[in-house]
Each structure stands twice: as structure tokens, then as C-alpha cells.
């Protein structure tokens, strides 16, 4: 848990005006979720016995290669995804950037797939993000018919207002 302390010094005298402490409740939720998940309880016992190499327990939290192991809790995972995607500080990153940001702190099986699906369902991202594809090319003119009425096309345009 990280703490941020702010101290303001006035020109004539020194005064401690405020002390701001920022804590993240997500780590506490992950700890609680790990205690409730039976698979992670078994995995924690294996770590204590020393039979697994990639997993460790640090500060009472199960970690995968120094990243917090997020338990199989749909609400907790959605909260993490929402915070890292919809926050005013993140401004809807794409799935690649979001994965790079999250993978430095958190891990769970199928994490990349969950992130991709979450970003694909975001309506704002669907409206704003453009797909990077090659342009369709130049318009091709229609061939000129040799004889009248040799080739006929009709466009049905509907939905005009009556006036």
C-alpha cells in the first residue's frame, strides 16, 4: 500500500496544512477474493510447500511473476478493466496499450482475451477509433453500352419526406 504525503510551506512560517493518504481498495479486494477462491487456496499451499516456481506470496497476496494474481471473480475483473479503460485519466486506450498497462501489475488466465472483448464492447471506442485498413482504391467507371437499352440498372431510393 502506497502513501502520498503532502506538506505545504508558507513563506513566513511553516505549517502542515494537510496530510493526504491515498490507498487502493483493489488490493484488499484481491486479497479477499484469493482467500475465497478454492483453486487459489490450493495454489497458495503449493507455493508454501515450494512446489511451484512462477508463483510467490508477498505481503499476504499470491503473485504470478511479481504481478498480483486476480481471482476468478467476474465483478473484480470488470472493476479492474473499467478503471483502466473508462477512467478520466486513461481516456479509452486500445486493447494493446491497456494490456501492456495492466500486465505490469496484474495477471489472470485469459487476461488478454478479456481485455480485447472489453474494449470491443466499448461504444465510445467503436465510434471514435478508426480501423487501419488500406483504402479501397480509385473509383472504376462503368462501361459504356454499345447499343441502347443493352444494359439497364435501377436504384430504388426510398424514405424521402412527402414534402
PDB file of C-alpha atoms in Angstrom:
ATOM      1  CA  UNK A   1       0.000   0.000   0.000  1.00  0.00           C
ATOM      2  CA  UNK A   2       1.491   3.309  -1.081  1.00  0.00           C
ATOM      3  CA  UNK A   3       1.035   6.558   0.817  1.00  0.00           C
ATOM      4  CA  UNK A   4       1.279  10.059  -0.517  1.00  0.00           C
ATOM      5  CA  UNK A   5       2.075  12.831   1.937  1.00  0.00           C
ATOM      6  CA  UNK A   6       1.742  16.483   1.067  1.00  0.00           C
ATOM      7  CA  UNK A   7       3.248  19.257   3.140  1.00  0.00           C
ATOM      8  CA  UNK A   8       2.820  22.931   2.263  1.00  0.00           C
ATOM      9  CA  UNK A   9       5.390  25.504   3.400  1.00  0.00           C
ATOM     10  CA  UNK A  10       4.250  29.115   3.599  1.00  0.00           C
ATOM     11  CA  UNK A  11       6.779  31.948   3.085  1.00  0.00           C
ATOM     12  CA  UNK A  12       6.686  33.440   6.638  1.00  0.00           C
ATOM     13  CA  UNK A  13       6.034  30.363   8.697  1.00  0.00           C
ATOM     14  CA  UNK A  14       5.948  26.634   8.222  1.00  0.00           C
ATOM     15  CA  UNK A  15       2.602  24.959   8.523  1.00  0.00           C
ATOM     16  CA  UNK A  16       1.464  21.414   7.970  1.00  0.00           C
ATOM     17  CA  UNK A  17      -1.866  22.165   6.368  1.00  0.00           C
ATOM     18  CA  UNK A  18      -2.926  18.778   5.204  1.00  0.00           C
ATOM     19  CA  UNK A  19      -1.937  15.190   5.001  1.00  0.00           C
ATOM     20  CA  UNK A  20      -3.369  13.227   2.133  1.00  0.00           C
ATOM     21  CA  UNK A  21      -3.244   9.465   2.179  1.00  0.00           C
ATOM     22  CA  UNK A  22      -4.156   7.576  -0.970  1.00  0.00           C
ATOM     23  CA  UNK A  23      -4.830   3.877  -0.686  1.00  0.00           C
ATOM     24  CA  UNK A  24      -6.151   1.414  -3.193  1.00  0.00           C
ATOM     25  CA  UNK A  25      -9.017  -0.801  -2.169  1.00  0.00           C
ATOM     26  CA  UNK A  26      -8.433  -3.065  -5.152  1.00  0.00           C
ATOM     27  CA  UNK A  27      -5.510  -4.828  -3.441  1.00  0.00           C
ATOM     28  CA  UNK A  28      -7.713  -5.548  -0.429  1.00  0.00           C
ATOM     29  CA  UNK A  29     -10.426  -6.894  -2.730  1.00  0.00           C
ATOM     30  CA  UNK A  30      -7.873  -9.126  -4.482  1.00  0.00           C
ATOM     31  CA  UNK A  31      -6.658 -10.449  -1.103  1.00  0.00           C
ATOM     32  CA  UNK A  32     -10.216 -11.205  -0.030  1.00  0.00           C
ATOM     33  CA  UNK A  33     -11.001 -12.839  -3.376  1.00  0.00           C
ATOM     34  CA  UNK A  34      -7.897 -15.024  -3.151  1.00  0.00           C
ATOM     35  CA  UNK A  35      -8.999 -16.284   0.263  1.00  0.00           C
ATOM     36  CA  UNK A  36     -12.451 -17.196  -1.106  1.00  0.00           C
ATOM     37  CA  UNK A  37     -11.266 -18.910  -4.309  1.00  0.00           C
ATOM     38  CA  UNK A  38     -10.661 -22.633  -3.560  1.00  0.00           C
ATOM     39  CA  UNK A  39      -8.268 -23.050  -6.516  1.00  0.00           C
ATOM     40  CA  UNK A  40      -6.082 -20.199  -5.300  1.00  0.00           C
ATOM     41  CA  UNK A  41      -6.093 -21.561  -1.760  1.00  0.00           C
ATOM     42  CA  UNK A  42      -4.707 -24.849  -3.124  1.00  0.00           C
ATOM     43  CA  UNK A  43      -2.179 -22.933  -5.209  1.00  0.00           C
ATOM     44  CA  UNK A  44      -1.094 -20.919  -2.149  1.00  0.00           C
ATOM     45  CA  UNK A  45      -0.427 -24.150  -0.264  1.00  0.00           C
ATOM     46  CA  UNK A  46       1.722 -25.384  -3.164  1.00  0.00           C
ATOM     47  CA  UNK A  47       3.684 -22.122  -3.059  1.00  0.00           C
ATOM     48  CA  UNK A  48       4.278 -22.507   0.682  1.00  0.00           C
ATOM     49  CA  UNK A  49       5.487 -26.080   0.069  1.00  0.00           C
ATOM     50  CA  UNK A  50       7.801 -24.827  -2.682  1.00  0.00           C
ATOM     51  CA  UNK A  51       6.413 -26.988  -5.491  1.00  0.00           C
ATOM     52  CA  UNK A  52       5.706 -24.099  -7.916  1.00  0.00           C
ATOM     53  CA  UNK A  53       8.250 -21.714  -9.392  1.00  0.00           C
ATOM     54  CA  UNK A  54       6.314 -18.904 -11.084  1.00  0.00           C
ATOM     55  CA  UNK A  55       4.078 -18.154  -8.111  1.00  0.00           C
ATOM     56  CA  UNK A  56       5.082 -16.394  -4.872  1.00  0.00           C
ATOM     57  CA  UNK A  57       3.354 -14.983  -1.834  1.00  0.00           C
ATOM     58  CA  UNK A  58       4.359 -11.428  -0.969  1.00  0.00           C
ATOM     59  CA  UNK A  59       2.645  -9.287   1.688  1.00  0.00           C
ATOM     60  CA  UNK A  60      -0.082 -11.920   2.011  1.00  0.00           C
ATOM     61  CA  UNK A  61      -1.015 -11.789  -1.680  1.00  0.00           C
ATOM     62  CA  UNK A  62      -0.475 -14.542  -4.226  1.00  0.00           C
ATOM     63  CA  UNK A  63       1.591 -13.278  -7.146  1.00  0.00           C
ATOM     64  CA  UNK A  64       2.475 -14.638 -10.572  1.00  0.00           C
ATOM     65  CA  UNK A  65       5.968 -13.416 -11.517  1.00  0.00           C
ATOM     66  CA  UNK A  66       5.640 -10.388  -9.190  1.00  0.00           C
ATOM     67  CA  UNK A  67       2.185  -9.476 -10.534  1.00  0.00           C
ATOM     68  CA  UNK A  68      -0.985  -9.677  -8.451  1.00  0.00           C
ATOM     69  CA  UNK A  69      -2.969 -12.802  -9.286  1.00  0.00           C
ATOM     70  CA  UNK A  70      -6.577 -11.654  -9.759  1.00  0.00           C
ATOM     71  CA  UNK A  71      -9.008 -14.368  -8.609  1.00  0.00           C
ATOM     72  CA  UNK A  72     -11.811 -15.745 -10.758  1.00  0.00           C
ATOM     73  CA  UNK A  73     -14.283 -13.068  -9.680  1.00  0.00           C
ATOM     74  CA  UNK A  74     -16.176 -11.508 -12.589  1.00  0.00           C
ATOM     75  CA  UNK A  75     -17.071  -8.321 -10.699  1.00  0.00           C
ATOM     76  CA  UNK A  76     -13.499  -7.743  -9.552  1.00  0.00           C
ATOM     77  CA  UNK A  77     -12.075  -8.265 -13.026  1.00  0.00           C
ATOM     78  CA  UNK A  78     -14.710  -5.954 -14.540  1.00  0.00           C
ATOM     79  CA  UNK A  79     -13.840  -3.307 -11.965  1.00  0.00           C
ATOM     80  CA  UNK A  80     -10.159  -3.535 -12.927  1.00  0.00           C
ATOM     81  CA  UNK A  81     -10.972  -3.335 -16.626  1.00  0.00           C
ATOM     82  CA  UNK A  82     -13.368  -0.424 -16.094  1.00  0.00           C
ATOM     83  CA  UNK A  83     -10.836   1.504 -14.018  1.00  0.00           C
ATOM     84  CA  UNK A  84      -8.053   1.036 -16.538  1.00  0.00           C
ATOM     85  CA  UNK A  85     -10.222   1.791 -19.585  1.00  0.00           C
ATOM     86  CA  UNK A  86     -13.038   4.173 -18.664  1.00  0.00           C
ATOM     87  CA  UNK A  87     -11.198   6.354 -16.147  1.00  0.00           C
ATOM     88  CA  UNK A  88     -10.814  10.059 -16.931  1.00  0.00           C
ATOM     89  CA  UNK A  89      -7.046   9.628 -16.673  1.00  0.00           C
ATOM     90  CA  UNK A  90      -6.775   6.808 -19.205  1.00  0.00           C
ATOM     91  CA  UNK A  91      -9.089   8.093 -21.976  1.00  0.00           C
ATOM     92  CA  UNK A  92     -10.061   4.782 -23.579  1.00  0.00           C
ATOM     93  CA  UNK A  93      -6.781   3.162 -24.608  1.00  0.00           C
ATOM     94  CA  UNK A  94      -6.892   0.399 -27.180  1.00  0.00           C
ATOM     95  CA  UNK A  95      -6.633  -3.232 -26.179  1.00  0.00           C
ATOM     96  CA  UNK A  96      -2.872  -3.430 -26.818  1.00  0.00           C
ATOM     97  CA  UNK A  97      -1.988  -0.434 -24.632  1.00  0.00           C
ATOM     98  CA  UNK A  98      -4.457  -1.487 -21.970  1.00  0.00           C
ATOM     99  CA  UNK A  99      -2.932  -4.991 -21.870  1.00  0.00           C
ATOM    100  CA  UNK A 100       0.590  -3.553 -21.576  1.00  0.00           C
ATOM    101  CA  UNK A 101      -0.500  -1.285 -18.719  1.00  0.00           C
ATOM    102  CA  UNK A 102      -2.391  -3.982 -16.805  1.00  0.00           C
ATOM    103  CA  UNK A 103       0.120  -6.787 -17.275  1.00  0.00           C
ATOM    104  CA  UNK A 104       2.783  -4.897 -15.360  1.00  0.00           C
ATOM    105  CA  UNK A 105       0.695  -5.135 -12.150  1.00  0.00           C
ATOM    106  CA  UNK A 106      -1.982  -7.842 -12.571  1.00  0.00           C
ATOM    107  CA  UNK A 107      -2.368 -11.308 -14.065  1.00  0.00           C
ATOM    108  CA  UNK A 108      -5.109 -13.895 -14.543  1.00  0.00           C
ATOM    109  CA  UNK A 109      -5.615 -16.709 -17.058  1.00  0.00           C
ATOM    110  CA  UNK A 110      -7.187 -15.393 -20.277  1.00  0.00           C
ATOM    111  CA  UNK A 111      -6.383 -11.782 -19.374  1.00  0.00           C
ATOM    112  CA  UNK A 112      -5.577 -10.668 -22.930  1.00  0.00           C
ATOM    113  CA  UNK A 113      -8.813 -12.154 -24.275  1.00  0.00           C
ATOM    114  CA  UNK A 114     -10.875 -10.456 -21.543  1.00  0.00           C
ATOM    115  CA  UNK A 115      -9.253  -7.094 -22.297  1.00  0.00           C
ATOM    116  CA  UNK A 116      -9.849  -7.432 -26.039  1.00  0.00           C
ATOM    117  CA  UNK A 117     -13.512  -8.319 -25.501  1.00  0.00           C
ATOM    118  CA  UNK A 118     -13.997  -5.424 -23.063  1.00  0.00           C
ATOM    119  CA  UNK A 119     -12.529  -2.875 -25.492  1.00  0.00           C
ATOM    120  CA  UNK A 120     -14.532  -4.349 -28.396  1.00  0.00           C
ATOM    121  CA  UNK A 121     -17.779  -3.840 -26.410  1.00  0.00           C
ATOM    122  CA  UNK A 122     -16.979  -0.198 -25.572  1.00  0.00           C
ATOM    123  CA  UNK A 123     -19.400   2.020 -27.523  1.00  0.00           C
ATOM    124  CA  UNK A 124     -17.160   5.085 -27.327  1.00  0.00           C
ATOM    125  CA  UNK A 125     -14.220   3.169 -28.783  1.00  0.00           C
ATOM    126  CA  UNK A 126     -16.416   1.804 -31.568  1.00  0.00           C
ATOM    127  CA  UNK A 127     -17.449   5.332 -32.550  1.00  0.00           C
ATOM    128  CA  UNK A 128     -14.067   7.031 -32.206  1.00  0.00           C
ATOM    129  CA  UNK A 129     -11.345   4.528 -33.059  1.00  0.00           C
ATOM    130  CA  UNK A 130     -10.755   4.061 -36.761  1.00  0.00           C
ATOM    131  CA  UNK A 131      -9.723   0.815 -38.323  1.00  0.00           C
ATOM    132  CA  UNK A 132      -6.361   0.912 -40.032  1.00  0.00           C
ATOM    133  CA  UNK A 133      -7.029  -0.589 -43.435  1.00  0.00           C
ATOM    134  CA  UNK A 134      -5.779   0.179 -46.912  1.00  0.00           C
ATOM    135  CA  UNK A 135      -8.088   2.468 -48.863  1.00  0.00           C
ATOM    136  CA  UNK A 136     -10.436   0.770 -51.302  1.00  0.00           C
ATOM    137  CA  UNK A 137      -8.741   2.297 -54.360  1.00  0.00           C
ATOM    138  CA  UNK A 138      -9.861   4.557 -57.176  1.00  0.00           C
ATOM    139  CA  UNK A 139     -13.409   4.510 -58.476  1.00  0.00           C
ATOM    140  CA  UNK A 140     -13.856   2.479 -61.649  1.00  0.00           C
ATOM    141  CA  UNK A 141     -16.103   3.933 -64.368  1.00  0.00           C
ATOM    142  CA  UNK A 142     -18.971   1.847 -65.699  1.00  0.00           C
ATOM    143  CA  UNK A 143     -18.547   0.550 -69.249  1.00  0.00           C
ATOM    144  CA  UNK A 144     -20.432   2.471 -71.914  1.00  0.00           C
ATOM    145  CA  UNK A 145     -23.032   0.208 -73.590  1.00  0.00           C
ATOM    146  CA  UNK A 146     -22.748  -0.309 -77.333  1.00  0.00           C
ATOM    147  CA  UNK A 147     -26.482  -0.306 -78.070  1.00  0.00           C
ATOM    148  CA  UNK A 148     -29.417   1.490 -76.396  1.00  0.00           C
ATOM    149  CA  UNK A 149     -31.171  -0.485 -73.667  1.00  0.00           C
ATOM    150  CA  UNK A 150     -28.391  -3.066 -73.776  1.00  0.00           C
ATOM    151  CA  UNK A 151     -27.711  -2.687 -70.057  1.00  0.00           C
ATOM    152  CA  UNK A 152     -30.299  -1.325 -67.604  1.00  0.00           C
ATOM    153  CA  UNK A 153     -29.799  -0.526 -63.893  1.00  0.00           C
ATOM    154  CA  UNK A 154     -32.286   0.838 -61.376  1.00  0.00           C
ATOM    155  CA  UNK A 155     -31.693   2.393 -57.986  1.00  0.00           C
ATOM    156  CA  UNK A 156     -34.559   2.178 -55.530  1.00  0.00           C
ATOM    157  CA  UNK A 157     -34.300   5.159 -53.235  1.00  0.00           C
ATOM    158  CA  UNK A 158     -36.926   5.233 -50.510  1.00  0.00           C
ATOM    159  CA  UNK A 159     -37.593   7.104 -47.318  1.00  0.00           C
ATOM    160  CA  UNK A 160     -37.898  10.638 -48.686  1.00  0.00           C
ATOM    161  CA  UNK A 161     -40.244  13.043 -46.868  1.00  0.00           C
ATOM    162  CA  UNK A 162     -43.567  13.757 -48.612  1.00  0.00           C
ATOM    163  CA  UNK A 163     -42.879  17.473 -48.999  1.00  0.00           C
TER     164      UNK A 163
END
